[in-house]
XYZ file of C-alpha atoms in Angstrom:
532
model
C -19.953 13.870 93.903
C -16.550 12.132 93.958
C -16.800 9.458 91.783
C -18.766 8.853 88.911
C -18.898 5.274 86.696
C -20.601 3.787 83.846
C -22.297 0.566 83.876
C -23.455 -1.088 80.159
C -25.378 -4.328 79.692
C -25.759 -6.314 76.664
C -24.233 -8.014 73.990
C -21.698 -7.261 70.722
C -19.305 -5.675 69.948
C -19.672 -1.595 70.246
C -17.640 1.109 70.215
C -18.033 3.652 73.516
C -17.307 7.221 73.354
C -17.737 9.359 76.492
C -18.507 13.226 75.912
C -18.168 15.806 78.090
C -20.204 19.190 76.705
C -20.866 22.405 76.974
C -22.540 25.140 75.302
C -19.153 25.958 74.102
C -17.865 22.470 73.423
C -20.890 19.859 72.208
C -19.005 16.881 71.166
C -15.850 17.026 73.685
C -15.065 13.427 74.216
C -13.188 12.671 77.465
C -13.278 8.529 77.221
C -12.889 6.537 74.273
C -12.897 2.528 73.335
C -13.820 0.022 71.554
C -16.144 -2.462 73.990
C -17.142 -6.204 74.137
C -20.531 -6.930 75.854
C -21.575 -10.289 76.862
C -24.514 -12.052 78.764
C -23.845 -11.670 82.431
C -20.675 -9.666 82.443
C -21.611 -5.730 81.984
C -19.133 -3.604 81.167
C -18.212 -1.233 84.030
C -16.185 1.843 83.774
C -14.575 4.246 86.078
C -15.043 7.719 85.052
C -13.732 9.639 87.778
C -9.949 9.892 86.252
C -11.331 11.647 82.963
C -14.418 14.022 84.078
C -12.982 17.675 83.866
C -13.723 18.581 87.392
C -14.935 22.570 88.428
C -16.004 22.596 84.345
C -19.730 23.130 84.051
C -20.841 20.538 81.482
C -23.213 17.459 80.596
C -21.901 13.795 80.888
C -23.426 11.970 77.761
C -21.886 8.744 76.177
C -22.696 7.114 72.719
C -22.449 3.439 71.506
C -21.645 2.790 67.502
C -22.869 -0.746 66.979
C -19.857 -2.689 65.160
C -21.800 -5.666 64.132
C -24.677 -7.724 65.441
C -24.944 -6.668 69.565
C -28.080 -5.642 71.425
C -27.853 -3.275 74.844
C -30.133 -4.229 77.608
C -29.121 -1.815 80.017
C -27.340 1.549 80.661
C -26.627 3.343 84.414
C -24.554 5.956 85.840
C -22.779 5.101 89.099
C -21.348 6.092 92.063
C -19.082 5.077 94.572
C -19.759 8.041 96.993
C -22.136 6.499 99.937
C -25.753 8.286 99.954
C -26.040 10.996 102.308
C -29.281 9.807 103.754
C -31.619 6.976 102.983
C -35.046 8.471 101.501
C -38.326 6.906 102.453
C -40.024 8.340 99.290
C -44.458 8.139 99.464
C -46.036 9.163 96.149
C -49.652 10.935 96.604
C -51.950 10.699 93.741
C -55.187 13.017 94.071
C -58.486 11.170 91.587
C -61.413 12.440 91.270
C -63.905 10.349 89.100
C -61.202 9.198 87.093
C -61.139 5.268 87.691
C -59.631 3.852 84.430
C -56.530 6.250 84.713
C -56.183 5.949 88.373
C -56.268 2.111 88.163
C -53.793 2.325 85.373
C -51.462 4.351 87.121
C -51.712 2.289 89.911
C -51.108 -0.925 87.820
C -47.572 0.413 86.655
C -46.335 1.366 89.878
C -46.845 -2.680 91.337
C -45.178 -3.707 88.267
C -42.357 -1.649 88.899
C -42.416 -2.385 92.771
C -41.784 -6.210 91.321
C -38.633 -5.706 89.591
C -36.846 -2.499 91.759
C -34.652 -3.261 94.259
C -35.479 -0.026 96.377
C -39.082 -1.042 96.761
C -38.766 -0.654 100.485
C -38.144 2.869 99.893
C -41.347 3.523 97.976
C -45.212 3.738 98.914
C -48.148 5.048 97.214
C -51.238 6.494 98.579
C -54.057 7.069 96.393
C -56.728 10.181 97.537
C -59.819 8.873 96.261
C -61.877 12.536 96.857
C -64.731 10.609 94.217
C -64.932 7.555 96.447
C -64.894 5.749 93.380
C -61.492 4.323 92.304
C -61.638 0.788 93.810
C -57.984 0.773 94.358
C -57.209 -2.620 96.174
C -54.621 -2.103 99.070
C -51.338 -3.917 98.936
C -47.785 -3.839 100.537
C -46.864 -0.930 98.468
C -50.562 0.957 97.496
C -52.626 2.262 100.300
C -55.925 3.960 98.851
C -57.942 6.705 101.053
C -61.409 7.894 100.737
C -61.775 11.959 101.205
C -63.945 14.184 100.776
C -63.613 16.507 97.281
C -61.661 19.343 98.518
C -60.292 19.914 95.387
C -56.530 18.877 94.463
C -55.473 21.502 97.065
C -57.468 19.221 99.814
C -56.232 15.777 98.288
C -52.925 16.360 98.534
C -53.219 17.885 101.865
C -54.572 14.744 102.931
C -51.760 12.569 101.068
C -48.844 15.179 102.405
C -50.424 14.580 106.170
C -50.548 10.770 105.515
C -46.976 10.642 104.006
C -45.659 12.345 107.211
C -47.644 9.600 109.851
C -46.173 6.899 107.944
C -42.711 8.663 108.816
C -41.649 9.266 105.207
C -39.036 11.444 104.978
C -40.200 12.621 101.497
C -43.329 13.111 99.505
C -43.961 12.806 95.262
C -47.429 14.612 94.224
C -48.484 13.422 91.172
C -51.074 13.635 88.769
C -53.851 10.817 88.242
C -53.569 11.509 84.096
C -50.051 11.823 83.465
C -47.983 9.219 82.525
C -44.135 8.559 83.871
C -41.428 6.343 83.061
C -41.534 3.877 86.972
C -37.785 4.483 86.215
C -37.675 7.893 87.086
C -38.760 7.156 90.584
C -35.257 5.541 91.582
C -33.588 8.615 89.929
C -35.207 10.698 92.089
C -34.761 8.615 95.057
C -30.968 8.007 94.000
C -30.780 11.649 93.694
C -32.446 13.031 97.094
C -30.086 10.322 98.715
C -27.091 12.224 97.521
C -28.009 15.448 97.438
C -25.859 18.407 99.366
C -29.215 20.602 100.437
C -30.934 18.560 102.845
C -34.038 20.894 101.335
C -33.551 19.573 97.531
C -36.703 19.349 95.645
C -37.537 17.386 92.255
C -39.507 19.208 89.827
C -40.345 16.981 86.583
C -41.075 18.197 83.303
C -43.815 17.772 81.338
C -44.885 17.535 77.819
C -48.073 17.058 75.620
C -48.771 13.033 74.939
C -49.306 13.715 71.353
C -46.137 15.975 70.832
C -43.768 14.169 72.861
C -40.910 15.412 71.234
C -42.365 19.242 72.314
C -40.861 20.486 75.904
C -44.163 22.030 77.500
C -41.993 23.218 80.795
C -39.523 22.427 82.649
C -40.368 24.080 85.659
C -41.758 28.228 85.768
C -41.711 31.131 87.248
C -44.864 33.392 88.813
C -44.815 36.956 88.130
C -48.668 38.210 88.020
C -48.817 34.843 85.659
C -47.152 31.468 84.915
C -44.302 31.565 82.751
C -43.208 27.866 81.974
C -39.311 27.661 81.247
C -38.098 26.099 78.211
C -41.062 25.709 76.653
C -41.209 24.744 73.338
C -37.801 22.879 73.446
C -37.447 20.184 70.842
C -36.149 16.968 73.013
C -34.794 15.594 69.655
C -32.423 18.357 68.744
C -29.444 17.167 71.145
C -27.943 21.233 70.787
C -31.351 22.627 72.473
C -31.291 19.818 75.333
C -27.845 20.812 76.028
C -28.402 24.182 76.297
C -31.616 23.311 78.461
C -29.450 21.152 80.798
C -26.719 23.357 81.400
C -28.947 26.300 82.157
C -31.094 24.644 84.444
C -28.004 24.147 86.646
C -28.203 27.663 87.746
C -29.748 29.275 90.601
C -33.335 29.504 90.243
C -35.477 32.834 90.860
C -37.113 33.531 94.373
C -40.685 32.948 92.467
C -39.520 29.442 90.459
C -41.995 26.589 91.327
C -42.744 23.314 90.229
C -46.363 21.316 88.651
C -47.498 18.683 90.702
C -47.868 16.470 87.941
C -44.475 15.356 89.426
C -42.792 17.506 92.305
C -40.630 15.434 94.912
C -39.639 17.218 98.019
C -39.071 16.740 101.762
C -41.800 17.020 104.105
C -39.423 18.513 106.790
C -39.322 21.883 104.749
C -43.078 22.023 104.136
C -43.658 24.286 106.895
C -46.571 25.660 104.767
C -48.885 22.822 103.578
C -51.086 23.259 99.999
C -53.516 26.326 100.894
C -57.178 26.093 99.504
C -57.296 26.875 96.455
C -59.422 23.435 95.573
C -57.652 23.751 92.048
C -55.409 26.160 90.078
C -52.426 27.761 91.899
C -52.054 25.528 94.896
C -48.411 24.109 93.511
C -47.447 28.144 92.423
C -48.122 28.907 96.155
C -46.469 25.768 97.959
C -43.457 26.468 95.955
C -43.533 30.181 96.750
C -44.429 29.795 99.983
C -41.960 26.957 101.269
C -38.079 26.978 101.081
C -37.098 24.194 98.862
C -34.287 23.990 96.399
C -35.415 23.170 93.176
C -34.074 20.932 90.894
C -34.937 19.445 87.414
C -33.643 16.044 86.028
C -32.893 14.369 82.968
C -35.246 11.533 82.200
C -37.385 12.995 84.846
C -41.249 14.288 82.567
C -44.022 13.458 82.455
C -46.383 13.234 79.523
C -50.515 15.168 79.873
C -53.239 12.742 77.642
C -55.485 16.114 77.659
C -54.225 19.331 75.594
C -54.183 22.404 78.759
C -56.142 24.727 76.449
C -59.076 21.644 76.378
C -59.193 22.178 80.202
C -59.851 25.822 80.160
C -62.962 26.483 81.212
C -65.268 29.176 83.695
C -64.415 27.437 86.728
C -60.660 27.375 85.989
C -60.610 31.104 84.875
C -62.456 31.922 88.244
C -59.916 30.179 89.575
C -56.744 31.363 87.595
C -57.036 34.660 88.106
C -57.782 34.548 92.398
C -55.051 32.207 92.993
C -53.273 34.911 90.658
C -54.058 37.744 93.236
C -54.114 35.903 96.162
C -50.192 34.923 95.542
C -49.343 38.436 95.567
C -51.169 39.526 98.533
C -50.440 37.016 100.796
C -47.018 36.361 100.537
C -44.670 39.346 101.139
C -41.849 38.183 98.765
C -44.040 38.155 96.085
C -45.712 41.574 97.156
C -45.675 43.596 94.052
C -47.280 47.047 94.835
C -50.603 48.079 94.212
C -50.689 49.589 90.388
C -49.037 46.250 89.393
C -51.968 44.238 91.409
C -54.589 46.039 89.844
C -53.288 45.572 86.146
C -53.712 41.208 87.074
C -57.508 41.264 86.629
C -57.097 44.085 84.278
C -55.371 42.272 82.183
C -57.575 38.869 82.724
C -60.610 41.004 82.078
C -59.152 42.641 78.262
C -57.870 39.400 77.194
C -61.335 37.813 77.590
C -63.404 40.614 76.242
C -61.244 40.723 73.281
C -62.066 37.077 72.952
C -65.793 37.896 72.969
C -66.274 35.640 76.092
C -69.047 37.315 77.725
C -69.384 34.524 80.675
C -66.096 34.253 81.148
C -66.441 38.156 82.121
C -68.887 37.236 84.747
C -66.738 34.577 86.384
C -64.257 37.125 86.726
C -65.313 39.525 88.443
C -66.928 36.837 91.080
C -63.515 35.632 90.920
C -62.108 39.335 92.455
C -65.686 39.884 94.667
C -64.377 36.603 96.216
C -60.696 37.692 96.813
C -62.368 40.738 98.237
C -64.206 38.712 100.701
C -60.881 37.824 102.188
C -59.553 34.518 104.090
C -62.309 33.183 105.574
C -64.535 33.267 102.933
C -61.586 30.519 101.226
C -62.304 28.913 104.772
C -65.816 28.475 104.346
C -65.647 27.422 100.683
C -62.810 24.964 100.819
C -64.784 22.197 98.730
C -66.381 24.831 96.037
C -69.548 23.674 96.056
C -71.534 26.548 96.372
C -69.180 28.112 94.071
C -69.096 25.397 91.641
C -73.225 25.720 91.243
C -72.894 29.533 90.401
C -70.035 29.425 88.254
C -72.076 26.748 86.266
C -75.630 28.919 85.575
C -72.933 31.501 84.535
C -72.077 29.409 81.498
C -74.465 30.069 78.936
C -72.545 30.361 75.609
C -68.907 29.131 76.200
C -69.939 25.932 76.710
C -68.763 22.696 74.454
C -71.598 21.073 72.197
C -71.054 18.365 69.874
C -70.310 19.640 66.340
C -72.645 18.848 63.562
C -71.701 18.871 59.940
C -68.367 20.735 58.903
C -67.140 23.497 60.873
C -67.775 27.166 59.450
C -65.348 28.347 57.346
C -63.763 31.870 58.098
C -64.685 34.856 56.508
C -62.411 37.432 56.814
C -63.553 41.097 55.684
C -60.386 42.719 56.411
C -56.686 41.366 57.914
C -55.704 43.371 61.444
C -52.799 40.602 61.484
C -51.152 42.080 58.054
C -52.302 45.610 58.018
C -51.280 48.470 60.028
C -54.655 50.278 59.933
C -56.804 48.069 60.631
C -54.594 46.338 63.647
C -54.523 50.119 64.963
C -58.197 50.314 64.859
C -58.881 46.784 66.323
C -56.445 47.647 69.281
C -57.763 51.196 70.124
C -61.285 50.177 69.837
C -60.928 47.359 72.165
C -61.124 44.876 69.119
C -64.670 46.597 67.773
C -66.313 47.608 70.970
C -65.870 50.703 70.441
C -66.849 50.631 66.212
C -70.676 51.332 65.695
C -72.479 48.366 64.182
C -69.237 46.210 64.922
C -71.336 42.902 64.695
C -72.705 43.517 61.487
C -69.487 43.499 59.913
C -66.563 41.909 61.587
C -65.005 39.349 60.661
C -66.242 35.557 61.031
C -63.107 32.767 62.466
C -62.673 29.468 62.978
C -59.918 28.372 65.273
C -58.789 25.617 66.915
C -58.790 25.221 71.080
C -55.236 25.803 71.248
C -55.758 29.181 69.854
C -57.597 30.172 72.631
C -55.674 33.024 74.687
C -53.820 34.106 71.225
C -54.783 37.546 70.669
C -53.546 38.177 67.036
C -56.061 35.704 66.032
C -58.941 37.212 67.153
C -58.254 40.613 66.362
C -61.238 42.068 64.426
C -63.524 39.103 65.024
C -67.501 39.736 65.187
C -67.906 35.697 65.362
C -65.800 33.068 66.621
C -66.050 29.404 66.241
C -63.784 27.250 69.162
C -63.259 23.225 67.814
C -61.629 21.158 70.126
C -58.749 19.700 69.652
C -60.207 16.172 68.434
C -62.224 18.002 66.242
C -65.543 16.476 67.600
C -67.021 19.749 69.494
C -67.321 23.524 69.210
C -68.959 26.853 70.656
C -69.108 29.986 69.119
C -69.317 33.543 70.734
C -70.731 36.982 68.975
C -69.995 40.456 69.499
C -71.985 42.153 72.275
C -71.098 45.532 73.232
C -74.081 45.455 75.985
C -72.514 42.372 77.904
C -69.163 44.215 77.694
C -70.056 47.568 79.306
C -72.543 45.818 81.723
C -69.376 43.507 82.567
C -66.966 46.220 82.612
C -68.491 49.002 84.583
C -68.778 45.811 87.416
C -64.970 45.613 87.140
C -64.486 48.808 87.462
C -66.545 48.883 90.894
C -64.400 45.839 91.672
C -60.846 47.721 91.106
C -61.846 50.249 93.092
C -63.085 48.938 95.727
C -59.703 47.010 95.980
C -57.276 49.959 95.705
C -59.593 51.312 98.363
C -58.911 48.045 100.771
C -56.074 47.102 99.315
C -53.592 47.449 102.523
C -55.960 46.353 104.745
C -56.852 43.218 102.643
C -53.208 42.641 102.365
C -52.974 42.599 105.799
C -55.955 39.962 106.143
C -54.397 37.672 103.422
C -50.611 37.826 105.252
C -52.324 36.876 108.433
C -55.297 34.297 107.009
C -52.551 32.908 104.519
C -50.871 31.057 107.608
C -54.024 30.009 109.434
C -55.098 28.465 106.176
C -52.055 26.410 105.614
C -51.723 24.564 108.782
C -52.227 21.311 110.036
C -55.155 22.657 112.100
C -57.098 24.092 109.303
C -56.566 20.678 107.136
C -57.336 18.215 110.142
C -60.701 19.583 110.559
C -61.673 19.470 106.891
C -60.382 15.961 106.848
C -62.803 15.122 110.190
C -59.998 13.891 112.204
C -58.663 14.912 115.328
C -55.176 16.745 115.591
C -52.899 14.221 117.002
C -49.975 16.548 119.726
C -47.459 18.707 118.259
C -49.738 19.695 115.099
């Protein structure tokens, strides 16, 4: 970009300081002045002269009120003439979620009042419930499908976005809430941008710790490692260093949520594979070649706490979307050993927990990688799956909580002392240790201690409340439901080192068939119009 400007509206008297920073220098000022805002006459400034060109930094300014004054408005500019004129089509996936849907869909016409670029937007809403009672307008165009899942809904909202002739597509979730001003950064952004195959990844953060970075985009390496999670948006040091690193050149396994992830459909040669839920954005990431990006302003903020949404299903479906990523694609193919340590690892961190059903799911979860491609054809809507994975759950199950919850009763601390953390860890946290229920420990935790293993170590008894507090199960020791479980794994890892080239071969191969235009059409019922 050539030329850069900035534009402020308002009124008063303020005085403007423009900063150029790094991680080196955070308050290097490159403009100063003292400025006079009135009604109707923004100030506009050319910043072109005084940006330290081929320096990598962020461009931040800062007003100091000098006496009554009010700012309406602030925008970066540019002079340079867009590159090409985006025809952006958001796709929302709902499924039996009307008052969210309907609320989401309520901003976005606001917004389409006051922008001028609302030529440039549309929005489709997938209703796979049938339920949502989205009106159509000029700008919203709701469409009944069937429930295939997230993975089928926006399949169906990519394929629509493309016969409308949009040149990009915005997959979004039905429960997480935007600022409608992001969309023209996004759009301003794609219009400029160098790599004709630029993609927008937004943030995301928890609505009740707003201030709390939950990620910023991740990585996929046998599991999902958000990146800079954790950062604290109101310590201006932290954002900077979080801005100037994401500038760099992101890993061959980077991907972005589809709570917000804006790309062009010209470079989705791969469209969302089956998953129905869970690991269909890892894989359309990993699969496609986009170049990410992440933007300023540009997050999204989750009602729901991620460790209230853990459940059987999405551990069935975690951990083959896990394997399946691995198999399938060869740049993510990671050897053998390293494959068999995924549901190894899926399979200790649950037993540890004491969660018995979750276990069960499991290994289902690596009989039904085993079953290969077509099987994932077959199943595309999870209903048959979804009926089995539900008589699985018999204990890790949420119940309203009566009365208090139980308080814990620790016998002994593995967390502080050496010994007993030794003993927990070598005998698989008790199963090993005769009588093991009798007298381990007794813990309470909260939901968003679920996964954290130093909590649990040397627990007989746990007790899960939800974040609001209102519901809880609790899980026991059982050292029969753990062998039963575990010699089944066992069978299960062997039979896939056994198979495992040959299976490899089958997901390479199926991975492409899956992914088309073909394979989508027909689950949507509709007839392939030429060239797909």
């Amino acid at each position: 970009m050539k030329t850069l400007g900035l534009r402020v509206e308002g009124q008063g008297q303020f005085k403007l300081t423009v900063f150029q920073s790094d991680s080196e220098h955070s308050s290097r000022y490159i403009f100063k002045k003292i400025v006079h805002l009135a009604k109707d006459r923004p100030f506009q400034l050319d910043l072109s002269p005084f940006v330290l060109r081929g320096q990598l930094g962020v461009v931040h300014f800062a007003l100091k009120s000098l006496g009554e004054g009010d700012v309406s408005d602030a925008v970066w500019e540019t002079n340079d003439p867009p590159l090409r004129n985006p025809s952006l089509t958001l796709s929302i996936t709902t499924f039996k979620r009307e008052t969210a849907v309907q609320a989401s869909v309520a901003r976005f016409e606001s917004f389409m009042k006051k922008t001028a670029l609302a030529s440039r937007f549309h929005l489709l809403v997938v209703d796979n419930g049938r339920s949502a009672n989205i009106k159509p307008s000029a700008h919203v165009s709701p469409i009944d499908n069937d429930n295939l899942g997230g993975s089928g809904g926006f399949a169906r909202g990519l394929y629509e976005a493309e016969a409308r002739g949009a040149t990009h597509c915005l997959f979004m979730d039905d429960d997480a809430a935007v600022h409608m001003g992001a969309m023209e950064r996004v759009w301003a952004f794609l219009a400029h941008a160098q790599d004709e195959s630029t993609a927008i990844v937004g943030s995301i953060a928890m609505a009740n710790k707003r201030w709390a970075l939950w990620e910023s985009g991740a990585i996929f390496d046998s599991s999902c490692r958000p990146q800079w999670q954790g950062t604290d948006l109101r310590d201006f040091l932290k954002v900077l260093a979080m801005e100037t690193g994401s500038t760099l050149p992101k890993p061959y396994n980077f991907y972005g949520g589809w709570w917000f992830f804006a790309f062009p459909i010209a470079s989705a040669a791969h469209k969302p594979f089956p998953f129905f839920v869970r690991g269909d954005d890892v894989s359309f990431s990993l699969a496609n070649r986009f170049n990410f990006v992440t933007l300023p302003g540009v997050i999204c903020f989750q009602d729901a706490d991620f460790s209230d949404k853990e459940s059987l299903q999405t551990l069935y479906l975690d951990l083959r979307s896990h394997l399946i990523h691995h198999l399938a694609l060869p740049s993510m193919d990671i050897g053998l050993k390293r494959t068999l340590r995924i549901p190894a690892w899926f399979f200790a961190r649950s037993m540890m927990q004491l969660h018995y059903d979750s276990l069960k799911t499991l290994n289902l979860a690596l009989e039904d990688v085993l079953r290969g491609p077509k099987f994932f054809a077959t199943n595309a809507d999870m209903t048959e799956r979804r009926a089995v994975i539900a008589k699985l759950r018999k204990i890790e199950t949420w119940a309203p909580l009566i009365g208090d919850p139980p308080v814990s009763k620790r016998r002994f601390d593995p967390r502080s002392n050496r010994f007993w953390h030794a003993l927990m860890r070598y005998s698989l946290n008790g199963h090993l240790l005769p009588f093991f229920g009798f007298w381990g420990n007794h813990i309470t935790l909260k939901s968003g201690q679920r996964g954290a293993l130093h909590e649990v170590w040397g627990a007989a008894r746990i007790t899960y409340i939800s974040a609001d507090g209102s519901q809880s199960f609790t899980v026991r020791h059982s050292k029969r439901a753990a062998l039963c479980q575990g010699l089944r794994m066992t069978k299960n890892e062997i039979a896939l080192a056994r198979r495992y080239r040959d299976l490899k071969a089958q997901w390479q191969k199926g991975y492409g068939d899956l992914t088309s235009w073909r394979f989508w059409l027909k689950k949507f019922g509709l007839d392939a119009p030429e060239g797909r």
